[in-house]
Short mmCIF file of C-alpha atoms in Angstrom, two decimals:
data_model
loop_
_atom_site.label_atom_id
_atom_site.label_comp_id
_atom_site.label_asym_id
_atom_site.label_seq_id
_atom_site.Cartn_x
_atom_site.Cartn_y
_atom_site.Cartn_z
CA UNK A 1 131.68 243.38 84.40
CA UNK A 2 129.28 245.89 85.21
CA UNK A 3 127.67 246.58 81.54
CA UNK A 4 127.34 242.80 81.65
CA UNK A 5 125.32 242.45 85.09
CA UNK A 6 122.99 245.61 84.00
CA UNK A 7 122.06 243.91 80.75
CA UNK A 8 121.29 240.67 82.62
CA UNK A 9 119.61 242.26 85.23
CA UNK A 10 117.52 244.26 82.39
CA UNK A 11 116.72 241.00 80.81
CA UNK A 12 115.77 239.46 84.10
CA UNK A 13 113.31 241.99 84.87
CA UNK A 14 111.70 242.50 81.41
CA UNK A 15 111.57 239.42 79.59
CA UNK A 16 109.16 237.54 81.73
CA UNK A 17 106.58 240.45 80.54
CA UNK A 18 107.27 239.56 76.88
CA UNK A 19 108.03 235.78 76.74
CA UNK A 20 104.69 233.96 75.57
CA UNK A 21 103.43 230.55 74.36
CA UNK A 22 103.87 229.80 70.64
CA UNK A 23 101.11 230.96 68.24
CA UNK A 24 99.99 233.25 71.35
CA UNK A 25 97.45 234.88 69.11
CA UNK A 26 94.38 232.40 70.04
CA UNK A 27 92.15 234.10 68.04
CA UNK A 28 94.02 233.51 64.66
CA UNK A 29 95.71 230.78 62.65
CA UNK A 30 98.66 229.51 64.04
CA UNK A 31 101.75 228.49 61.59
CA UNK A 32 102.81 225.02 63.67
CA UNK A 33 105.95 224.60 62.07
CA UNK A 34 107.25 228.19 63.42
CA UNK A 35 104.75 228.62 65.93
CA UNK A 36 103.62 231.85 64.86
CA UNK A 37 100.28 233.05 64.71
CA UNK A 38 99.25 234.80 61.50
CA UNK A 39 96.13 236.71 60.19
CA UNK A 40 94.57 239.54 58.36
CA UNK A 41 93.82 243.07 60.29
CA UNK A 42 92.78 246.23 58.41
CA UNK A 43 93.20 244.72 54.99
CA UNK A 44 96.89 243.59 55.57
CA UNK A 45 98.60 240.15 56.59
CA UNK A 46 100.46 240.22 59.98
CA UNK A 47 102.54 237.74 61.83
CA UNK A 48 103.77 236.94 65.39
CA UNK A 49 107.63 237.65 65.39
CA UNK A 50 110.43 237.74 68.00
CA UNK A 51 111.82 241.25 67.96
CA UNK A 52 112.98 241.87 71.68
CA UNK A 53 113.39 238.07 72.45
CA UNK A 54 115.98 237.32 69.59
CA UNK A 55 117.63 240.32 70.86
CA UNK A 56 117.74 239.27 74.52
CA UNK A 57 118.70 235.53 73.40
CA UNK A 58 121.65 236.57 71.35
CA UNK A 59 122.75 238.94 73.90
CA UNK A 60 122.60 236.21 76.79
CA UNK A 61 124.74 233.99 74.14
CA UNK A 62 127.11 236.79 74.20
CA UNK A 63 127.29 237.16 78.01
CA UNK A 64 127.32 233.69 78.80
CA UNK A 65 129.50 232.38 76.03
CA UNK A 66 127.20 229.76 75.42
CA UNK A 67 126.28 229.19 71.40
CA UNK A 68 122.47 227.83 71.67
CA UNK A 69 121.14 226.28 68.72
CA UNK A 70 117.45 228.37 68.89
CA UNK A 71 114.81 226.85 66.71
CA UNK A 72 113.37 230.32 65.77
CA UNK A 73 109.89 229.71 67.07
CA UNK A 74 107.82 232.40 68.23
CA UNK A 75 108.03 233.29 71.71
CA UNK A 76 107.30 236.69 71.92
CA UNK A 77 103.93 238.25 71.89
CA UNK A 78 104.72 240.53 69.42
CA UNK A 79 103.79 241.06 65.72
CA UNK A 80 104.80 242.54 62.26
CA UNK A 81 103.13 243.38 58.87
CA UNK A 82 104.14 240.87 56.30
CA UNK A 83 106.38 241.85 53.20
CA UNK A 84 105.34 240.49 49.88
CA UNK A 85 109.04 239.72 49.48
CA UNK A 86 109.59 243.12 48.16
CA UNK A 87 108.92 246.14 49.52
CA UNK A 88 105.05 246.40 49.68
CA UNK A 89 102.74 244.80 52.51
CA UNK A 90 100.44 241.75 51.60
CA UNK A 91 96.77 242.56 51.22
CA UNK A 92 94.09 240.47 52.33
CA UNK A 93 90.16 240.27 52.91
CA UNK A 94 90.49 237.40 55.62
CA UNK A 95 92.87 235.30 57.60
CA UNK A 96 93.23 232.49 55.22
CA UNK A 97 94.45 234.87 52.47
CA UNK A 98 97.71 235.19 54.76
CA UNK A 99 98.25 231.40 54.68
CA UNK A 100 101.17 231.70 51.59
CA UNK A 101 102.65 234.79 53.14
CA UNK A 102 102.88 233.49 56.73
CA UNK A 103 106.77 233.13 56.39
CA UNK A 104 107.76 235.80 53.72
CA UNK A 105 109.33 237.68 56.56
CA UNK A 106 108.47 240.93 58.22
CA UNK A 107 108.20 244.70 56.48
CA UNK A 108 109.29 246.76 59.37
CA UNK A 109 110.32 246.00 63.01
CA UNK A 110 108.02 243.59 65.66
CA UNK A 111 106.17 245.74 67.95
CA UNK A 112 103.63 245.01 70.68
#
């Protein structure tokens, strides 16, 4: 029981600083269906993602016994470089170049 309490306490303290609104990067394009911002930075496409928030939601579901149906909308202000569907990053020159890649998935992990 003490491990569960510790994990819940960490989530209560840590998550408010990570949880944000959908499409939180307001200067970039917004994929409305996923709620994720996306764009082109330093010649590569990126997207908002849910790294720590998905892990926290999964841990909370295990600890509470609730099997919630999450819609996977972006709720964290985290981001990742996008994959071309393989093992390469998606190259771009402007935000609109990333439109087709916005749902391809991350190549690597989410970061702050």
